Coordinates of C-alpha atoms and ligand atoms in Angstrom, one line a residue:
M1 CA -4.9 -0.2 28.7
P2 CA -4.0 -3.8 29.6
N3 CA -1.0 -4.8 27.5
R4 CA 0.1 -8.3 28.5
P5 CA 2.7 -9.9 26.2
S6 CA 1.8 -13.3 24.8
L7 CA 3.7 -16.4 25.8
H8 CA 5.5 -16.5 22.4
A9 CA 7.0 -13.0 22.9
V10 CA 8.1 -13.8 26.4
E11 CA 9.8 -16.9 25.1
S12 CA 11.9 -15.0 22.6
G13 CA 13.0 -12.7 25.5
I14 CA 12.0 -9.6 23.6
C15 CA 9.2 -7.5 24.9
F16 CA 7.9 -4.1 23.8
V17 CA 5.1 -3.6 26.3
D18 CA 6.9 -0.7 28.0
T19 CA 7.5 1.0 24.7
V20 CA 3.8 0.8 23.8
E21 CA 2.8 1.9 27.3
K22 CA 5.0 5.0 27.1
L23 CA 3.5 6.0 23.8
T24 CA 0.0 5.4 25.0
T25 CA 0.7 7.5 28.1
S26 CA 1.7 10.4 25.7
Y27 CA -1.4 9.8 23.6
T28 CA -3.7 10.0 26.6
T29 CA -2.3 13.5 27.5
G30 CA -4.1 14.6 24.3
K31 CA -1.1 16.3 22.7
T32 CA -1.4 14.4 19.4
R33 CA -5.0 15.6 19.0
S34 CA -3.9 19.2 18.6
L35 CA -3.8 20.3 15.0
D36 CA -0.6 22.3 15.7
W37 CA 1.2 19.2 16.9
R38 CA 0.2 17.3 13.8
K39 CA 1.4 20.1 11.5
T40 CA 4.6 20.6 13.4
Q41 CA 5.4 16.8 13.2
L42 CA 4.6 16.8 9.4
L43 CA 6.9 19.7 8.9
A44 CA 9.6 18.0 11.0
L45 CA 9.3 14.9 8.8
K46 CA 9.6 17.1 5.7
R47 CA 12.8 18.6 7.2
L48 CA 14.1 15.1 7.9
L49 CA 13.7 14.1 4.3
E50 CA 15.1 17.3 2.8
E51 CA 18.1 17.7 5.1
N52 CA 19.1 14.1 4.8
Q53 CA 18.3 13.6 1.1
H54 CA 21.9 12.7 0.3
D55 CA 22.2 10.0 3.0
L56 CA 18.8 8.6 2.2
L57 CA 19.6 8.3 -1.5
K58 CA 22.9 6.6 -0.5
A59 CA 21.2 4.1 1.7
L60 CA 18.6 3.2 -1.0
K61 CA 21.5 2.8 -3.5
K62 CA 23.2 0.4 -1.1
D63 CA 20.1 -1.6 -0.3
L64 CA 18.6 -1.9 -3.8
G65 CA 21.0 -0.2 -6.2
K66 CA 18.2 2.4 -6.6
C67 CA 19.3 5.1 -9.0
E68 CA 18.7 8.7 -7.9
T69 CA 15.8 9.4 -10.3
E70 CA 13.8 6.3 -9.2
A71 CA 14.6 7.1 -5.5
M72 CA 13.5 10.7 -5.9
V73 CA 10.3 9.8 -7.8
A74 CA 9.1 6.8 -5.9
E75 CA 10.5 7.4 -2.4
L76 CA 11.6 10.9 -1.3
G77 CA 9.5 12.9 -3.8
F78 CA 6.5 10.7 -3.2
L79 CA 6.7 11.4 0.5
L80 CA 7.3 15.1 0.2
S81 CA 4.3 15.5 -2.1
D82 CA 2.3 13.4 0.3
I83 CA 3.2 15.7 3.2
K84 CA 2.4 18.8 1.1
H85 CA -1.0 17.3 0.1
T86 CA -1.7 16.4 3.7
L87 CA -0.8 19.8 5.1
K88 CA -2.9 21.5 2.4
H89 CA -6.0 19.5 3.3
L90 CA -5.7 18.6 6.9
D91 CA -7.8 21.5 8.2
K92 CA -10.7 20.2 6.1
W93 CA -10.1 16.5 6.9
V94 CA -10.3 17.0 10.7
R95 CA -13.7 18.8 10.5
P96 CA -16.9 17.1 11.4
R97 CA -18.6 15.6 8.4
S98 CA -22.3 16.6 8.6
V99 CA -25.2 14.5 7.4
S100 CA -28.9 15.2 7.5
T101 CA -31.0 14.5 10.5
P102 CA -34.4 12.8 10.2
M103 CA -37.5 14.7 11.3
V104 CA -38.0 12.2 14.2
A105 CA -34.8 13.5 15.7
W106 CA -35.5 17.3 15.2
P107 CA -34.2 19.6 16.5
G108 CA -30.8 18.0 16.2
K109 CA -27.5 17.8 14.3
S110 CA -25.8 14.7 13.0
F111 CA -22.2 14.3 11.9
Q112 CA -19.1 12.1 11.9
Q113 CA -16.3 13.4 14.0
P114 CA -12.8 12.0 13.0
E115 CA -10.8 11.1 16.1
P116 CA -7.4 9.5 16.4
L117 CA -7.2 5.7 17.1
G118 CA -4.4 5.9 19.7
T119 CA -1.1 4.0 19.3
V120 CA -0.5 2.2 16.1
L121 CA 2.0 -0.2 14.7
I122 CA 3.3 0.3 11.1
I123 CA 5.3 -2.6 9.6
G124 CA 7.1 -1.7 6.4
A125 CA 8.4 -3.8 3.5
W126 CA 11.9 -3.8 1.9
N127 CA 11.2 -2.9 -1.8
Y128 CA 10.4 0.8 -1.2
P129 CA 11.7 0.9 2.3
L130 CA 11.3 4.6 2.9
Q131 CA 7.9 5.2 1.1
L132 CA 6.2 2.1 2.6
L133 CA 7.1 2.9 6.1
L134 CA 6.7 6.7 6.1
A135 CA 3.6 7.2 3.9
P136 CA 1.5 5.4 6.5
Y137 CA 3.3 7.3 9.2
I138 CA 2.3 10.6 7.5
A139 CA -1.3 9.4 7.6
A140 CA -1.0 8.3 11.2
I141 CA 0.4 11.7 12.3
A142 CA -2.2 13.6 10.3
A143 CA -4.9 11.6 12.1
G144 CA -3.3 12.4 15.5
N145 CA -1.8 9.0 16.5
C146 CA 1.3 7.8 18.3
A147 CA 3.2 5.2 16.3
V148 CA 5.8 2.5 16.3
L149 CA 7.6 2.1 13.0
K150 CA 9.1 -1.3 12.1
P151 CA 11.2 -1.0 9.0
S152 CA 12.0 -4.1 7.0
E153 CA 15.3 -5.8 8.1
L154 CA 16.1 -6.7 4.5
A155 CA 16.7 -3.0 3.6
V156 CA 19.5 -2.8 6.2
E157 CA 20.9 0.6 5.4
T158 CA 17.6 2.4 5.1
S159 CA 16.3 0.7 8.3
S160 CA 19.3 1.8 10.3
L161 CA 19.2 5.4 8.9
I162 CA 15.5 5.8 9.7
A163 CA 16.2 4.5 13.2
T164 CA 18.9 7.2 13.6
L165 CA 17.0 10.1 12.0
I166 CA 13.5 9.8 13.5
P167 CA 14.6 10.5 17.1
Q168 CA 16.6 13.5 15.8
Y169 CA 13.6 15.2 14.2
M170 CA 10.4 13.8 15.6
D171 CA 8.6 13.9 19.0
T172 CA 10.0 10.7 20.5
S173 CA 7.3 10.7 23.2
C174 CA 4.9 9.8 20.3
V175 CA 7.0 7.7 17.9
Q176 CA 9.6 4.9 18.2
V177 CA 11.4 3.0 15.6
I178 CA 12.0 -0.7 16.3
E179 CA 14.5 -2.4 14.0
G180 CA 14.6 -6.1 13.6
G181 CA 13.2 -9.2 11.9
K182 CA 10.8 -12.0 12.7
E183 CA 11.5 -12.1 16.5
E184 CA 11.0 -8.3 17.0
S185 CA 7.9 -8.4 14.7
T186 CA 6.5 -11.3 16.7
A187 CA 7.1 -9.4 20.0
L188 CA 5.6 -6.3 18.6
L189 CA 2.5 -8.2 17.4
A190 CA 2.0 -9.6 20.8
C191 CA 1.3 -6.1 22.2
R192 CA -2.1 -4.5 22.1
W193 CA -2.4 -1.8 19.4
D194 CA -5.2 0.4 18.3
H195 CA -4.4 -0.4 14.7
I196 CA -1.8 -2.4 12.8
F197 CA -0.8 -1.3 9.3
Y198 CA 1.2 -4.0 7.6
T199 CA 2.8 -4.0 4.1
G200 CA 4.4 -7.2 2.8
G201 CA 3.6 -10.7 1.6
E202 CA 0.4 -12.7 2.1
A203 CA 1.9 -15.4 4.4
V204 CA 3.0 -12.9 7.0
G205 CA -0.2 -10.9 6.4
K206 CA -2.1 -13.9 7.9
I207 CA 0.3 -14.0 10.9
V208 CA -0.4 -10.3 11.4
M209 CA -4.1 -10.7 11.2
A210 CA -4.1 -13.7 13.6
A211 CA -2.0 -11.7 16.1
A212 CA -4.4 -8.7 15.8
A213 CA -7.4 -10.9 16.3
R214 CA -6.2 -11.8 19.8
H215 CA -6.8 -8.2 20.8
L216 CA -9.6 -7.5 18.3
T217 CA -7.3 -4.9 16.7
P218 CA -8.2 -3.6 13.3
V219 CA -5.7 -4.2 10.5
T220 CA -4.8 -2.7 7.2
L221 CA -3.0 -5.3 5.0
E222 CA -1.2 -4.0 2.0
L223 CA -0.3 -7.2 0.3
G224 CA 0.7 -8.2 -3.2
G225 CA -0.2 -10.8 -5.8
K226 CA 0.1 -11.3 -9.5
S227 CA -1.0 -8.1 -11.3
P228 CA -2.0 -8.9 -14.9
C229 CA -1.5 -6.6 -17.9
F230 CA -3.8 -7.0 -20.9
V231 CA -2.4 -5.8 -24.3
D232 CA -5.0 -5.6 -27.1
K233 CA -3.7 -5.8 -30.6
N234 CA -5.3 -2.5 -31.3
T235 CA -3.0 -0.4 -29.3
N236 CA -0.3 2.3 -29.7
L237 CA 2.5 -0.3 -29.6
A238 CA 5.4 2.1 -29.1
V239 CA 3.8 3.9 -26.1
T240 CA 2.5 0.6 -24.7
A241 CA 5.9 -1.0 -24.8
R242 CA 7.6 2.1 -23.3
R243 CA 5.1 2.3 -20.4
L244 CA 5.1 -1.5 -19.8
V245 CA 8.9 -1.5 -19.6
W246 CA 8.9 1.5 -17.3
G247 CA 6.4 -0.2 -14.9
K248 CA 7.8 -3.7 -15.0
W249 CA 11.5 -3.0 -14.7
M250 CA 11.5 0.0 -12.3
N251 CA 13.2 -1.2 -9.1
A252 CA 14.1 -4.4 -11.1
G253 CA 10.5 -5.5 -11.0
Q254 CA 10.4 -5.5 -7.2
T255 CA 7.2 -3.4 -7.0
C256 CA 4.0 -4.7 -5.6
I257 CA 2.0 -3.1 -8.4
A258 CA 4.4 -4.0 -11.2
P259 CA 2.8 -5.8 -14.1
D260 CA 3.4 -9.5 -13.2
Y261 CA 2.5 -11.0 -16.5
V262 CA 1.1 -10.0 -19.9
I263 CA -2.0 -11.4 -21.6
V264 CA -2.0 -10.9 -25.3
E265 CA -4.1 -12.4 -28.2
K266 CA -2.5 -15.2 -30.1
G267 CA -0.6 -14.0 -33.2
Y268 CA 0.3 -10.6 -31.6
E269 CA 2.9 -11.9 -29.1
Q270 CA 6.0 -11.7 -31.4
T271 CA 5.2 -8.1 -32.4
L272 CA 4.8 -7.1 -28.7
I273 CA 7.9 -9.0 -27.6
E274 CA 10.0 -7.2 -30.3
A275 CA 8.6 -3.8 -29.2
I276 CA 9.4 -4.6 -25.5
K277 CA 13.0 -5.7 -26.4
Q278 CA 13.5 -2.5 -28.4
E279 CA 12.2 -0.4 -25.5
I280 CA 14.4 -2.3 -22.9
N281 CA 17.3 -1.4 -25.1
N282 CA 16.2 2.3 -25.3
Q283 CA 15.8 2.6 -21.5
Y284 CA 18.6 0.4 -20.2
G285 CA 21.0 -0.1 -23.2
E286 CA 22.2 -3.3 -24.7
A287 CA 23.7 -4.5 -21.4
P288 CA 21.1 -3.6 -18.7
L289 CA 23.2 -5.2 -15.9
A290 CA 25.8 -2.5 -16.6
S291 CA 23.2 0.3 -16.5
R292 CA 23.4 2.8 -13.6
D293 CA 19.6 3.2 -13.9
Y294 CA 18.9 -0.5 -13.4
G295 CA 18.3 -1.8 -9.9
N296 CA 19.6 -4.7 -7.8
I297 CA 17.8 -7.7 -6.4
I298 CA 17.5 -7.2 -2.6
N299 CA 19.6 -10.2 -1.7
Q300 CA 21.0 -13.6 -2.8
R301 CA 18.1 -15.5 -1.5
H302 CA 15.6 -13.6 -3.7
L303 CA 18.0 -13.9 -6.7
K304 CA 18.0 -17.7 -6.3
R305 CA 14.2 -17.6 -6.0
L306 CA 14.0 -15.7 -9.3
E307 CA 16.5 -17.9 -11.0
S308 CA 14.4 -20.9 -10.1
Y309 CA 11.5 -19.4 -12.0
M310 CA 13.5 -19.8 -15.2
D311 CA 13.7 -23.7 -14.9
N312 CA 11.7 -25.5 -17.6
V313 CA 10.3 -22.3 -19.2
N314 CA 10.9 -20.7 -22.6
V315 CA 13.2 -17.7 -21.9
V316 CA 13.0 -15.6 -25.1
F317 CA 15.0 -12.6 -23.8
G318 CA 17.5 -11.8 -21.0
G319 CA 18.0 -14.2 -18.2
E320 CA 21.6 -13.0 -17.4
V321 CA 22.5 -12.8 -13.8
D322 CA 25.1 -10.8 -11.9
E323 CA 25.6 -12.8 -8.6
A324 CA 27.9 -10.3 -7.1
R325 CA 25.7 -7.2 -7.4
P326 CA 23.2 -9.1 -7.1
A327 CA 21.0 -8.4 -10.2
M328 CA 19.1 -10.1 -13.0
A329 CA 18.6 -8.6 -16.4
P330 CA 15.2 -7.8 -17.8
T331 CA 13.9 -11.2 -18.9
I332 CA 10.9 -12.3 -21.0
V333 CA 9.4 -15.8 -20.8
L334 CA 6.9 -16.9 -23.5
E335 CA 4.0 -19.1 -22.7
P336 CA 5.0 -20.8 -19.4
S337 CA 2.8 -23.6 -18.2
H338 CA -0.1 -22.2 -16.1
E339 CA 0.9 -24.6 -13.4
S340 CA 4.6 -23.6 -13.3
P341 CA 5.9 -21.7 -10.2
I342 CA 6.3 -18.5 -12.3
M343 CA 2.6 -18.5 -12.9
K344 CA 1.6 -19.7 -9.4
E345 CA 3.6 -17.3 -7.3
E346 CA 4.1 -13.5 -7.4
I347 CA 7.3 -12.9 -9.4
F348 CA 8.4 -9.7 -7.6
G349 CA 11.4 -9.4 -9.9
P350 CA 12.5 -8.7 -13.5
I351 CA 10.9 -11.6 -15.3
L352 CA 7.9 -11.0 -17.5
P353 CA 5.8 -14.0 -18.7
I354 CA 3.7 -13.5 -21.8
I355 CA 0.5 -15.6 -21.9
T356 CA -1.4 -15.9 -25.1
V357 CA -5.2 -16.2 -25.4
N358 CA -7.7 -16.6 -28.2
N359 CA -9.6 -13.5 -27.2
M360 CA -9.8 -11.0 -24.4
D361 CA -12.7 -12.8 -22.7
E362 CA -10.4 -15.9 -22.3
G363 CA -7.9 -13.5 -20.7
I364 CA -10.5 -12.2 -18.4
K365 CA -11.5 -15.7 -17.4
F366 CA -7.8 -16.5 -16.8
V367 CA -7.6 -13.5 -14.4
N368 CA -10.9 -14.2 -12.7
D369 CA -9.9 -17.9 -12.0
R370 CA -7.1 -16.6 -9.8
P371 CA -6.9 -14.6 -6.6
K372 CA -7.8 -10.9 -7.0
P373 CA -4.7 -8.9 -7.9
L374 CA -3.5 -5.6 -6.3
A375 CA -3.4 -3.8 -9.7
L376 CA -4.6 -4.6 -13.2
Y377 CA -3.5 -2.9 -16.4
A378 CA -5.0 -2.9 -19.9
F379 CA -3.7 -1.3 -23.1
S380 CA -6.0 -0.6 -26.1
D381 CA -7.0 2.1 -28.5
K382 CA -10.6 1.0 -27.9
D383 CA -12.5 2.4 -25.0
D384 CA -15.1 -0.4 -25.2
V385 CA -12.3 -3.1 -24.8
L386 CA -10.9 -1.2 -21.8
D387 CA -14.4 -0.7 -20.2
H388 CA -15.2 -4.4 -20.7
I389 CA -12.0 -5.4 -18.9
I390 CA -12.6 -2.9 -16.1
Q391 CA -16.2 -4.1 -15.6
R392 CA -15.5 -7.8 -15.8
T393 CA -12.5 -8.1 -13.5
S394 CA -11.8 -7.3 -9.8
S395 CA -8.6 -5.8 -8.5
G396 CA -7.4 -3.3 -5.9
S397 CA -6.8 -0.7 -8.7
V398 CA -6.9 -0.5 -12.5
C399 CA -4.9 1.7 -14.8
T400 CA -5.6 1.8 -18.5
N401 CA -3.0 2.7 -21.2
D402 CA -0.3 3.1 -18.5
T403 CA 1.3 1.3 -15.6
M404 CA 1.5 2.4 -12.0
M405 CA 0.5 6.0 -12.7
F406 CA -2.6 5.9 -10.5
M407 CA -0.1 6.1 -7.6
T408 CA 0.6 9.8 -8.5
N409 CA -2.9 10.8 -7.5
P410 CA -3.3 11.3 -3.8
E411 CA -7.1 11.6 -4.3
L412 CA -7.2 7.9 -5.2
P413 CA -7.1 5.4 -2.3
F414 CA -4.5 2.7 -2.7
G415 CA -5.1 -0.9 -1.4
G416 CA -6.0 -4.4 -2.3
V417 CA -9.1 -6.6 -2.5
G418 CA -9.4 -10.3 -1.5
N419 CA -5.9 -11.8 -1.3
S420 CA -4.2 -8.6 -2.3
G421 CA -5.1 -6.9 1.0
M422 CA -7.7 -5.0 2.9
G423 CA -8.1 -1.3 3.7
S424 CA -6.4 1.6 1.9
Y425 CA -4.4 4.7 2.3
H426 CA -2.9 7.8 0.5
G427 CA -4.4 11.2 0.9
R428 CA -7.7 11.4 2.8
A429 CA -8.0 7.6 2.6
G430 CA -4.9 7.3 4.8
F431 CA -6.3 9.9 7.2
D432 CA -9.5 7.9 7.5
T433 CA -7.7 4.6 8.0
F434 CA -5.9 6.0 11.0
S435 CA -9.1 7.7 12.3
H436 CA -12.3 6.6 13.9
L437 CA -15.2 8.4 12.3
K438 CA -17.2 8.8 15.4
T439 CA -20.9 9.1 15.0
V440 CA -22.3 12.1 16.8
M441 CA -25.9 13.2 17.2
K442 CA -26.4 16.5 19.1
R443 CA -30.0 16.9 20.4
S444 CA -31.6 19.8 22.0
F445 CA -34.0 19.8 25.0
A446 CA -36.7 21.4 22.9
L447 CA -39.6 19.5 21.5
D448 CA -39.7 16.5 23.8
V449 CA -42.5 14.6 22.1
F450 CA -44.8 12.5 24.4
F451 CA -45.6 9.6 22.0
R452 CA -42.1 8.0 22.1
Y453 CA -42.4 7.2 25.8
A454 CA -44.4 4.4 27.6
P455 CA -47.0 3.8 28.5
F456 CA -47.9 3.2 24.9
S457 CA -51.3 3.4 23.3
K458 CA -52.9 2.9 19.9
L459 CA -52.9 6.7 19.4
K460 CA -49.1 6.9 20.2
L461 CA -48.4 4.0 17.9
S462 CA -50.4 5.6 15.0
I463 CA -48.5 8.8 15.4
L464 CA -45.1 7.0 15.6
K465 CA -46.0 5.0 12.4
R466 CA -46.1 8.3 10.5
F467 CA -42.4 8.8 11.3
L468 CA -41.3 5.3 10.3
Ligands
NAD1 P1 9.5 -8.3 4.0 O1 10.3 -9.5 4.1 O2 10.2 -7.0 4.2 O3 8.4 -8.4 5.2 C1 7.5 -7.4 5.5 C2 7.6 -7.1 6.9 O4 7.1 -8.2 7.7 C3 9.0 -6.8 7.4 O5 9.0 -5.7 8.3 C4 9.3 -8.1 8.2 O6 10.2 -7.8 9.3 C5 8.0 -8.5 8.7 N1 8.0 -10.0 9.0 C6 8.7 -10.9 8.3 N2 8.4 -12.1 8.9 C7 7.5 -11.9 9.9 C8 6.8 -12.8 10.8 N3 7.0 -14.1 10.8 N4 6.0 -12.2 11.7 C9 5.8 -10.9 11.7 N5 6.4 -10.0 10.8 C10 7.2 -10.5 9.9 O7 8.7 -8.2 2.8 P2 8.0 -9.3 1.9 O8 7.0 -10.0 2.6 O9 9.1 -10.1 1.2 O10 7.4 -8.2 0.8 C11 7.1 -8.6 -0.4 C12 5.6 -8.7 -0.6 O11 5.0 -7.5 -0.1 C13 5.2 -8.9 -2.0 O12 4.1 -9.8 -2.0 C14 4.7 -7.5 -2.4 O13 3.7 -7.5 -3.4 C15 4.1 -7.0 -1.1 N6 4.1 -5.6 -1.1 C16 2.9 -4.9 -1.1 C17 2.9 -3.6 -1.1 C18 1.6 -2.8 -1.0 O14 1.7 -1.6 -0.9 N7 0.5 -3.5 -1.2 C19 4.1 -2.8 -1.1 C20 5.3 -3.5 -1.2 C21 5.3 -4.9 -1.1

């Protein structure tokens, strides 16, 4: 396929056209279409994760101060169960998906045949540097594609380890890891791909989509945004606070689907804040910055960004910073101005603003006046309150009476809507994202009806009309 680099990529002196061409040559041999190849590659990736668990955990610790439990649950364990689920269902996913055939096309069969897309580019983000790069890769392999993996340069250790391990375990004629930052990404985006799967912020998402448009390449954009969390005053306060703290401060709040801010009815905020403080204490102790279970901020630049959110707002809890680590304690901000940066930008860190409203409908309006979030949470004892929130808001996903748990179900597609992204993956949704569902109608030579062919007549038309 023609694969001319753009002027911009040539200017930077970096060019990956040869890499893409080599992978595409492998793809055209048809080897990735074989179910055996796909399963062998998935098993090789499983071995990579299992045999290098210690080193991978160490890299995640260095990059993000990730404790072993969080790294096992949200990175390695997540990927291993994704591989298991994929291997269990792959035979079924690759099968043609039959649909009925209208009488006018009898005798015939109609179905959708999943086929691989070709050579795909997967660009990962730094906050879950293993999961966000390899989960789409699992789907890409399952669907029979060749891939280039571009880990985030900010998670330095994990990026370098992946670049070392992938060639040791995987079929390198069908996968390459390209490390690097903006220049490398720009050069990669200048190439022609059969699909681009990007995880990261909105600004770069626009760059990715514009680059893809040059080749009419389809994209999946897994972006972020401000995910709200409604807390109704009729709720199980202890469990609400526990699950809110778990979802907000896992990975020090650097999770795309972490609750970004809480919406609560006026008069209930102090009760909720006390319960959250108590729960932070239960989970991370009196000095969270000294807790082995509490994560780091990825780098000094992001720490400074987070510190700036505390200017001119009412910090009612936390706010301590450890510059050296770098880390920021779990922090609660009460009633920040809706125009302040903390309420305008995605926080992506350990600060939780609490916004009060007169009633839940005012909270719903607050959410609906802003870009559609990636996730939305609501806590209440009352099903009608939860259903009202689900029906009156729009978001990539919703989870009630918990945070982030929908990620544990591979049967649920994961992705954004509006500004929080487009497309989805996990389980069969990931397989479908990296497949083309080709429409096939198989006809027979029997029953070649005369009335569909010219020369037409009134009689032919009246017969045809019966079939319309
Ligand atoms: P990041 O800085 O790691 O960037 C993501 C990727 O984009 C990296 O691989 C990086 O090299 C590349 N990149 C950076 N600049 C580029 C450019 N100019 N051109 C092309 N590529 C470029 O991550 P980030 O953007 O800081 O990630 C944080 C954001 O990602 C947050 O908004 C978060 O919500 C979102 N996120 C979304 C998901 C999801 O699954 N939806 C998961 C994690 C993070």
